Short mmCIF file of C-alpha atoms in Angstrom, two decimals:
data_model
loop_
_atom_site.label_atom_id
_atom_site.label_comp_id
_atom_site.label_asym_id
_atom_site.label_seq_id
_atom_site.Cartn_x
_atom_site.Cartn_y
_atom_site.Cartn_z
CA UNK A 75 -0.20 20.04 -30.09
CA UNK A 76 2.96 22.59 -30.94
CA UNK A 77 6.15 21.03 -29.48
CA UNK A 78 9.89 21.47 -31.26
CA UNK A 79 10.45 17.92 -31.18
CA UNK A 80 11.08 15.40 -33.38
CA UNK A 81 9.43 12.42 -32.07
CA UNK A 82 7.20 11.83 -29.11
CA UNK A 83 9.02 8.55 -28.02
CA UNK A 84 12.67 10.69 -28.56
CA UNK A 85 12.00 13.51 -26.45
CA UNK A 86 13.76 12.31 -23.47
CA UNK A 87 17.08 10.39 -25.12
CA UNK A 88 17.48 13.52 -27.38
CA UNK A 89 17.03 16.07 -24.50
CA UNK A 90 19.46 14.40 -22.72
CA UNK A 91 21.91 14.31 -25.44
CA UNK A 92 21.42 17.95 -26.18
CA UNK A 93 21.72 18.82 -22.40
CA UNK A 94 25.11 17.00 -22.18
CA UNK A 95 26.20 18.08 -26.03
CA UNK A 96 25.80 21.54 -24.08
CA UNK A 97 28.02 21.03 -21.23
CA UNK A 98 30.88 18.39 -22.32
CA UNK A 99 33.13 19.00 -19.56
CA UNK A 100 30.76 18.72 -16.90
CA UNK A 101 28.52 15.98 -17.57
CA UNK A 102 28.69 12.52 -19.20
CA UNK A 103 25.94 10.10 -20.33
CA UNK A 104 25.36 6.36 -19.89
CA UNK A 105 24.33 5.45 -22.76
CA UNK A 106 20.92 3.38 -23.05
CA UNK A 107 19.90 4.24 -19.05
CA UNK A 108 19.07 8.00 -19.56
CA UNK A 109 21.25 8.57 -16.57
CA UNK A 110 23.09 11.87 -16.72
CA UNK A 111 26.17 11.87 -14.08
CA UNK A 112 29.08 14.32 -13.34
CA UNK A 113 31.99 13.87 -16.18
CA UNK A 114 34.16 12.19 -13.53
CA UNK A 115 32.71 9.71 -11.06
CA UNK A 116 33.30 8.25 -8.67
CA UNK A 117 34.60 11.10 -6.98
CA UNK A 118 36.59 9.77 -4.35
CA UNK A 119 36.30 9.74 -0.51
CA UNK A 120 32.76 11.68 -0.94
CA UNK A 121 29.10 9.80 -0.52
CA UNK A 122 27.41 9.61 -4.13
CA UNK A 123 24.50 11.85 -4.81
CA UNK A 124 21.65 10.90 -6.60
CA UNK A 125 17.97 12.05 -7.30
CA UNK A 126 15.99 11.79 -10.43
CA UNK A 127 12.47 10.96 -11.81
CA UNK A 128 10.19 11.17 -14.58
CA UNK A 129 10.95 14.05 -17.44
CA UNK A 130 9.08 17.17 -18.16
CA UNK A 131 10.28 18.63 -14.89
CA UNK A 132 13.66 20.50 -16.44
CA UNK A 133 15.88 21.54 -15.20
CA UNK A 134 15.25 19.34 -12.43
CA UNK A 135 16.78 16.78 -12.08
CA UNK A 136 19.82 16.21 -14.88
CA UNK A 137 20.23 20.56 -14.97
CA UNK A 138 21.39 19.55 -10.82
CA UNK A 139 24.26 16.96 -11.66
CA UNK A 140 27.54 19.06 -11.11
CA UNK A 141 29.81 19.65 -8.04
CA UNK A 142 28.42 20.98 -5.01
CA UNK A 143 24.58 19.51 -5.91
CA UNK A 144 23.89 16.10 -7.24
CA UNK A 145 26.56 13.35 -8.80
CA UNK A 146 23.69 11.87 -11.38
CA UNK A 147 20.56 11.96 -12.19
CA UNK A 148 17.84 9.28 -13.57
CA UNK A 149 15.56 10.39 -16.37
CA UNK A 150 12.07 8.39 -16.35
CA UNK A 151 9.88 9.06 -19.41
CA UNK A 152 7.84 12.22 -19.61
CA UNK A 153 6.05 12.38 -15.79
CA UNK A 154 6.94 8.66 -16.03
CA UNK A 155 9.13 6.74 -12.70
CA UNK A 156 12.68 6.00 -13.83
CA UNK A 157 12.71 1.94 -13.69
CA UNK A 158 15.20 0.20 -11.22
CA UNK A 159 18.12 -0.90 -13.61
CA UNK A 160 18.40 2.69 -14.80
CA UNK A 161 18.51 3.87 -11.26
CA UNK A 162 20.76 0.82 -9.98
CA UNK A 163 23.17 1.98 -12.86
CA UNK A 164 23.09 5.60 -11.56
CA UNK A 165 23.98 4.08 -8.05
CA UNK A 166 27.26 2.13 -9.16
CA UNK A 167 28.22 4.58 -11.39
CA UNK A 168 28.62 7.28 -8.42
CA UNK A 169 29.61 4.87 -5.67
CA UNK A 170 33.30 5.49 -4.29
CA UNK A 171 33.01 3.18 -1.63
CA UNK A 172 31.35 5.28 0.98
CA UNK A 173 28.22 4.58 0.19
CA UNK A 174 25.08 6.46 -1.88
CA UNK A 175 22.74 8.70 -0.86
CA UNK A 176 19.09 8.84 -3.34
CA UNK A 177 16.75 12.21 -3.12
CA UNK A 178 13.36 10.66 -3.54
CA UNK A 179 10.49 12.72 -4.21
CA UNK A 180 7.26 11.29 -2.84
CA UNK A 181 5.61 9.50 -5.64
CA UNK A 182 4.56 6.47 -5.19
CA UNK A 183 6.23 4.44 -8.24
CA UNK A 184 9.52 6.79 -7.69
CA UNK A 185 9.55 5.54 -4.01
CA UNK A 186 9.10 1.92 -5.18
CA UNK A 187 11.87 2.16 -7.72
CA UNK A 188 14.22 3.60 -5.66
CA UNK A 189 13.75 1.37 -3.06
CA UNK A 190 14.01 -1.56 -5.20
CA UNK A 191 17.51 -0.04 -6.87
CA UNK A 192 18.88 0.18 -3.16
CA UNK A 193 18.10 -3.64 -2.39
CA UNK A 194 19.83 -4.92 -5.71
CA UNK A 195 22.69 -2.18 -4.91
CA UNK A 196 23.18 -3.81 -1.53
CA UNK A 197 22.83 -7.25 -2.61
CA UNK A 198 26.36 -5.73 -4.56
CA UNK A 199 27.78 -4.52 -1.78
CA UNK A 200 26.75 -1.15 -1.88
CA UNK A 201 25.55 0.71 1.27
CA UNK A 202 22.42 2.97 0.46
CA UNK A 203 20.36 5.02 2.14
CA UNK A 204 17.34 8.10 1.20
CA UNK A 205 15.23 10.55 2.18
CA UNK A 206 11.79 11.25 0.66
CA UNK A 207 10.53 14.64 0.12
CA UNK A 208 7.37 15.66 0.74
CA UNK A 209 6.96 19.36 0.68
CA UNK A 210 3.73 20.26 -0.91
CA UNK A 211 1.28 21.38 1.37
CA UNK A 212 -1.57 21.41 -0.47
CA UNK A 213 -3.37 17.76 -0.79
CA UNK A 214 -2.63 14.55 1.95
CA UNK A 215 -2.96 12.17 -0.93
CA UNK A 216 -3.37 12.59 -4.78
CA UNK A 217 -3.58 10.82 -7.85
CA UNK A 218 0.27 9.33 -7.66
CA UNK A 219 0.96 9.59 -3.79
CA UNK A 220 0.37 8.17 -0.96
CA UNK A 221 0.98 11.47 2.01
CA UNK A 222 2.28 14.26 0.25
CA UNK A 223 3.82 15.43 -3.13
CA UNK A 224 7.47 16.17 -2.98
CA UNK A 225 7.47 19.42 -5.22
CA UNK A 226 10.13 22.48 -5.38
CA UNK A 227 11.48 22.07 -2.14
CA UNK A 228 13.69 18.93 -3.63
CA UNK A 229 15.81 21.26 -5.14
CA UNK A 230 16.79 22.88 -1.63
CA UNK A 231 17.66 19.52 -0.21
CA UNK A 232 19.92 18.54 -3.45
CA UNK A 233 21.93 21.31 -2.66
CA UNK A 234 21.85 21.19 1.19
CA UNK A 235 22.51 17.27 0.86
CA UNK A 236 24.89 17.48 -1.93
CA UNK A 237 27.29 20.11 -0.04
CA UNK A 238 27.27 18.11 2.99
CA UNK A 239 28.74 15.43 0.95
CA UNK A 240 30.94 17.31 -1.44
CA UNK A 241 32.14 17.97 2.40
CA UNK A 242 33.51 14.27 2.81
CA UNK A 243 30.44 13.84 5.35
CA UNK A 244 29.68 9.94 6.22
CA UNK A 245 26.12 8.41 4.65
CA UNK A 246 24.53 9.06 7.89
CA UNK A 247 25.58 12.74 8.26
CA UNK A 248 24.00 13.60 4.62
CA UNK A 249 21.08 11.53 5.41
CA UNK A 250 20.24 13.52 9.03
CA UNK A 251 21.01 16.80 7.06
CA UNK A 252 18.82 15.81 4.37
CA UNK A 253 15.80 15.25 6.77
CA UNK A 254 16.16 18.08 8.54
CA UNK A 255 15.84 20.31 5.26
CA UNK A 256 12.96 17.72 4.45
CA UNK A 257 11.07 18.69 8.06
CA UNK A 258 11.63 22.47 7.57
CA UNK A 259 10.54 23.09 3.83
CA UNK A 260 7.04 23.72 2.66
CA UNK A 261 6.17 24.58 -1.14
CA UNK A 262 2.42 25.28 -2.37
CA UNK A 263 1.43 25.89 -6.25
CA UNK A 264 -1.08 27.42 -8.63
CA UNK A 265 -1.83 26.99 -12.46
CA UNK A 266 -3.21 29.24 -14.96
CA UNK A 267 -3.02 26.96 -17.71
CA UNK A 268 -2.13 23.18 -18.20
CA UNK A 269 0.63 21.15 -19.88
CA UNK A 270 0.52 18.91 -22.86
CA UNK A 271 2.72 15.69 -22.33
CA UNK A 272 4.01 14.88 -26.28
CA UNK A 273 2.77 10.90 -26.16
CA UNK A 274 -0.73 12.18 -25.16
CA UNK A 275 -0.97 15.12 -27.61
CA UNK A 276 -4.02 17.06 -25.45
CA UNK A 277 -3.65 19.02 -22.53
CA UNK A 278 -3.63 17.10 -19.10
CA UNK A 279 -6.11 19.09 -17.69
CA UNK A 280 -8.64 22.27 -18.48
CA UNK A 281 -9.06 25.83 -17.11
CA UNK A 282 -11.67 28.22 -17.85
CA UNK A 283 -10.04 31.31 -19.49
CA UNK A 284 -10.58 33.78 -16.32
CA UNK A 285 -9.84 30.17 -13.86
CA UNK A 286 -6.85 29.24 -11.71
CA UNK A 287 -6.57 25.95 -9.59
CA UNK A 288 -4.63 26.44 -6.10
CA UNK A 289 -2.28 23.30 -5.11
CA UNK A 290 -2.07 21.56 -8.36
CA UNK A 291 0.70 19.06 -8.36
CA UNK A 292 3.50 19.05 -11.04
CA UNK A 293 2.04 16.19 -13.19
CA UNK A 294 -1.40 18.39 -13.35
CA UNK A 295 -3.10 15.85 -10.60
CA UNK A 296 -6.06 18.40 -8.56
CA UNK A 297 -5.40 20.69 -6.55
CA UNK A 298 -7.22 22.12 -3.23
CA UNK A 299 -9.92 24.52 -5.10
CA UNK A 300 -10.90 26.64 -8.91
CA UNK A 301 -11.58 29.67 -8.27
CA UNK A 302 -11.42 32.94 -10.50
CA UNK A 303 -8.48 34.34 -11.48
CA UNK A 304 -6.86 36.74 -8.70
CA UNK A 305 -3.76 39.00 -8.63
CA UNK A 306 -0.50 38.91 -8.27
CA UNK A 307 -0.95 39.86 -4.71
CA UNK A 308 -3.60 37.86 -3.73
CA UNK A 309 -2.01 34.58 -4.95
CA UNK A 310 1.28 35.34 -3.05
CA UNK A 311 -0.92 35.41 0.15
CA UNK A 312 -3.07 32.04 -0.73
CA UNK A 313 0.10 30.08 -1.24
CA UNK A 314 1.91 31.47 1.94
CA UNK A 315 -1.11 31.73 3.91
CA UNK A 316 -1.59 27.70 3.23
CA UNK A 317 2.43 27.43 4.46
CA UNK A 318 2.15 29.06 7.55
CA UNK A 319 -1.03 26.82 8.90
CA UNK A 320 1.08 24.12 8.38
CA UNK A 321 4.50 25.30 9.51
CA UNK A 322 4.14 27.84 11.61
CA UNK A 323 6.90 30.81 11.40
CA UNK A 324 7.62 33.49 14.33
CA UNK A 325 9.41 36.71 14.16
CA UNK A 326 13.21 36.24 14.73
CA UNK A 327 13.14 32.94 12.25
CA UNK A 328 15.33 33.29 9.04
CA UNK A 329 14.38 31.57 5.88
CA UNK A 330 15.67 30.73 2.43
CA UNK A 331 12.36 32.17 -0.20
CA UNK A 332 12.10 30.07 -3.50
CA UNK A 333 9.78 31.25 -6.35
CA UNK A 334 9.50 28.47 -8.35
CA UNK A 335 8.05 28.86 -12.08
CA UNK A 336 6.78 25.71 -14.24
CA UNK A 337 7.87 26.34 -17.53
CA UNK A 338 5.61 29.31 -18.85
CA UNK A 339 5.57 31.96 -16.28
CA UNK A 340 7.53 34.91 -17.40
CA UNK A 341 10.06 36.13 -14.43
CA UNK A 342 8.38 39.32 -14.82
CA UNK A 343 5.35 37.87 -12.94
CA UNK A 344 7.66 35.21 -10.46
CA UNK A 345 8.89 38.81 -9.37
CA UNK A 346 6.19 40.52 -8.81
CA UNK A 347 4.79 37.20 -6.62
CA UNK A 348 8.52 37.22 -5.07
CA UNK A 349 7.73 40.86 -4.45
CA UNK A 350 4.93 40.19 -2.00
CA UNK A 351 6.03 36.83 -0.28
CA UNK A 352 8.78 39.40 0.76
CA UNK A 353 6.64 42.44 1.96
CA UNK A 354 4.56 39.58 4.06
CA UNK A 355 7.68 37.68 5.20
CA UNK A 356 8.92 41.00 6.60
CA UNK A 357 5.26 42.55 7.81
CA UNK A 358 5.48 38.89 10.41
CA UNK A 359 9.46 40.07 11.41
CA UNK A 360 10.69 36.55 9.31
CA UNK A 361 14.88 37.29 7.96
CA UNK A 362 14.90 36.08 4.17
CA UNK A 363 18.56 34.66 4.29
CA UNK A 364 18.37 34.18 0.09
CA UNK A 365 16.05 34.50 -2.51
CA UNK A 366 16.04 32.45 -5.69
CA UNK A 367 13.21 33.20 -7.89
CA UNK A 368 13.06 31.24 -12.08
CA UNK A 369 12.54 27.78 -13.29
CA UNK A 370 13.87 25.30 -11.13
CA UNK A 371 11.14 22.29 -11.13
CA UNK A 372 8.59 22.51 -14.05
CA UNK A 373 5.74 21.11 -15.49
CA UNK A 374 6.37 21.33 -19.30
CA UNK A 375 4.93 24.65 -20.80
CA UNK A 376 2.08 24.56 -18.03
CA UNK A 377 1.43 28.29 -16.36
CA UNK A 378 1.82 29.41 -13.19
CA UNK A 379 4.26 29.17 -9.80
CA UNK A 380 4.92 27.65 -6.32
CA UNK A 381 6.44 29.54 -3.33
CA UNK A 382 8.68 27.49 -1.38
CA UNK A 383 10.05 28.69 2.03
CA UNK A 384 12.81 26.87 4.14
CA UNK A 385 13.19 27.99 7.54
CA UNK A 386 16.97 27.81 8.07
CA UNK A 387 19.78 27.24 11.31
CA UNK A 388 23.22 28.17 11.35
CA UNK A 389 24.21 24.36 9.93
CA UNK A 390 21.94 24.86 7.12
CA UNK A 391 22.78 28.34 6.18
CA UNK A 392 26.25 27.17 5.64
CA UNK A 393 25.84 24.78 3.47
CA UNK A 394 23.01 26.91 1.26
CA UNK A 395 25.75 29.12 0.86
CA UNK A 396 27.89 26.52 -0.07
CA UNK A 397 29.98 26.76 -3.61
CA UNK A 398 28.18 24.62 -6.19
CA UNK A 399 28.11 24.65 -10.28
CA UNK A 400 26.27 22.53 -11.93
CA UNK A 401 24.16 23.68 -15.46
CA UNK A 402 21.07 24.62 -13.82
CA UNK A 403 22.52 26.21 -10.19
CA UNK A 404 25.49 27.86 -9.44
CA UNK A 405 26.89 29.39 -6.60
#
């Protein structure tokens, strides 16, 4: 194993403290939870944003935490749930009194410890609510899920969710925006290599040098099928092609096109997949509102990409377009 670290066990505290180190007047740690939250919270009159998970997955979710997108965000260890105190400390710390809203992506112990959080928060006095994200098309059920994997598409809903609320919208206007972004984005992935956690010390999984595996989820867990490596090309229209069976597009629609890399993929190649996923968006008479294409929810150093594609209204265009700055997203 290569890895500029310093200690296995550290990697998470100390990334956290460099992440924060790098933006002072943004973000603020609390110290001993590994919860990263805007510099000044509560922000009054606004419903609290929160999301998190386990590490490995930067910048998502701690890069997110900044006006506009997320208020803080709950580090587990690396591909590890975030336990229930940390995440009951991120709740308090953002609540102003009109309640919090938590981004859950669909895993089960993330689920769990949200949920759990939200009972002691309301035992407080706190008024909760979430919305779990399930995006990934590719497997039903997997290693750490029960239903679907909530994947790149959680990004789109942190910062459809978080400029409703930076908005002054009520807990149950977020929430209804939030699962309507939640029932209109699909995301689908591919690996050409694996990652290597730093407390395991090995690669999480192997490929064959000329192998790719369609639908792998974030932590590594299997995909839908190996099968020899193809081009640029032909993966854009696999992970599309498995989008549109299961949400079916028509000409006239208008979506928002994210090309998602997972820590290795050089932006050369995101481009050149981008680069199709738009030639066959516009060959079936589909608008791309926005484009982002880089890193936004990773998998350590593993290689390869998802395509995420959110078919958008007029309520949800707004608030893509929405201003937001935070470390890892700005607009």
């Amino acid at each position: 194993m290569k890895k500029i670290i310093n200690h296995p066990e550290h990697v998470v505290t100390e990334m956290l403290e460099g992440l924060v180190a790098a933006y002072p007047n943004q973000l603020k740690l609390i110290d001993g939870r590994a919860v990263v939250t805007r510099k000044n919270v509560p922000v009054a009159n606004k419903v609290g944003i929160i999301s998190g998970g386990g590490s490995g997955h930067e910048p998502a979710h701690a890069g997110y935490v900044g006006q506009g997108m997320l208020d803080a965000a709950v580090a587990g260890e690396v591909f590890t749930s975030p336990t229930p105190d940390q995440i009951l400390e991120a709740i308090k710390a953002v609540d102003s009194g009109k309640g919090v809203f938590m981004v859950v992506k669909n895993y089960t112990g993330d689920v769990m410890n949200f949920d759990m959080a939200a009972e002691l928060a309301e035992m407080e006095g706190i008024q909760v609510d979430k919305v779990v994200v399930n995006d990934d098309v590719a497997v039903e059920d997997s290693t750490f899920t029960t239903g679907r994997r909530g994947i790149a598409g959680t990004i789109l809903v942190h910062k459809i969710a978080g400029a409703k609320a930076e908005m002054g919208a009520t807990l149950a206007d977020v929430k209804a925006v939030a699962e309507k972004v939640v029932k209109n984005v699909r995301s689908m992935g591919m690996a050409i290599s694996p990652c290597t956690p730093p407390a395991v010390g090995k690669p999480s999984f192997t490929l064959g040098e000329n192998e790719m595996e369609i639908g792998l989820g974030i932590h590594g867990e299997p995909g839908t099928e190996r099968k020899p490596l193809a081009t640029a090309d032909e993966i854009a229209i696999d992970l599309t092609d498995h989008i549109f069976k299961d949400m079916p597009l028509s000409s006239g629609d208008e979506v928002a096109v994210m090309i998602n890399g997972l820590g290795a993929t050089p932006e050369m190649e995101l481009f050149i997949v981008n680069r199709k996923v738009n030639q066959i968006l516009k060959e079936k008479g589909i608008a791309v509102y926005e484009t982002f294409v880089g890193n936004f929810m990773t998998s350590l150093e593993m290689a390869g990409c998802s395509v995420t594609l959110l078919k958008l209204d007029d309520e949800l265009k707004d608030l893509l377009a929405a201003h937001a700055n935070t470390p890892a997203f700005k607009k």
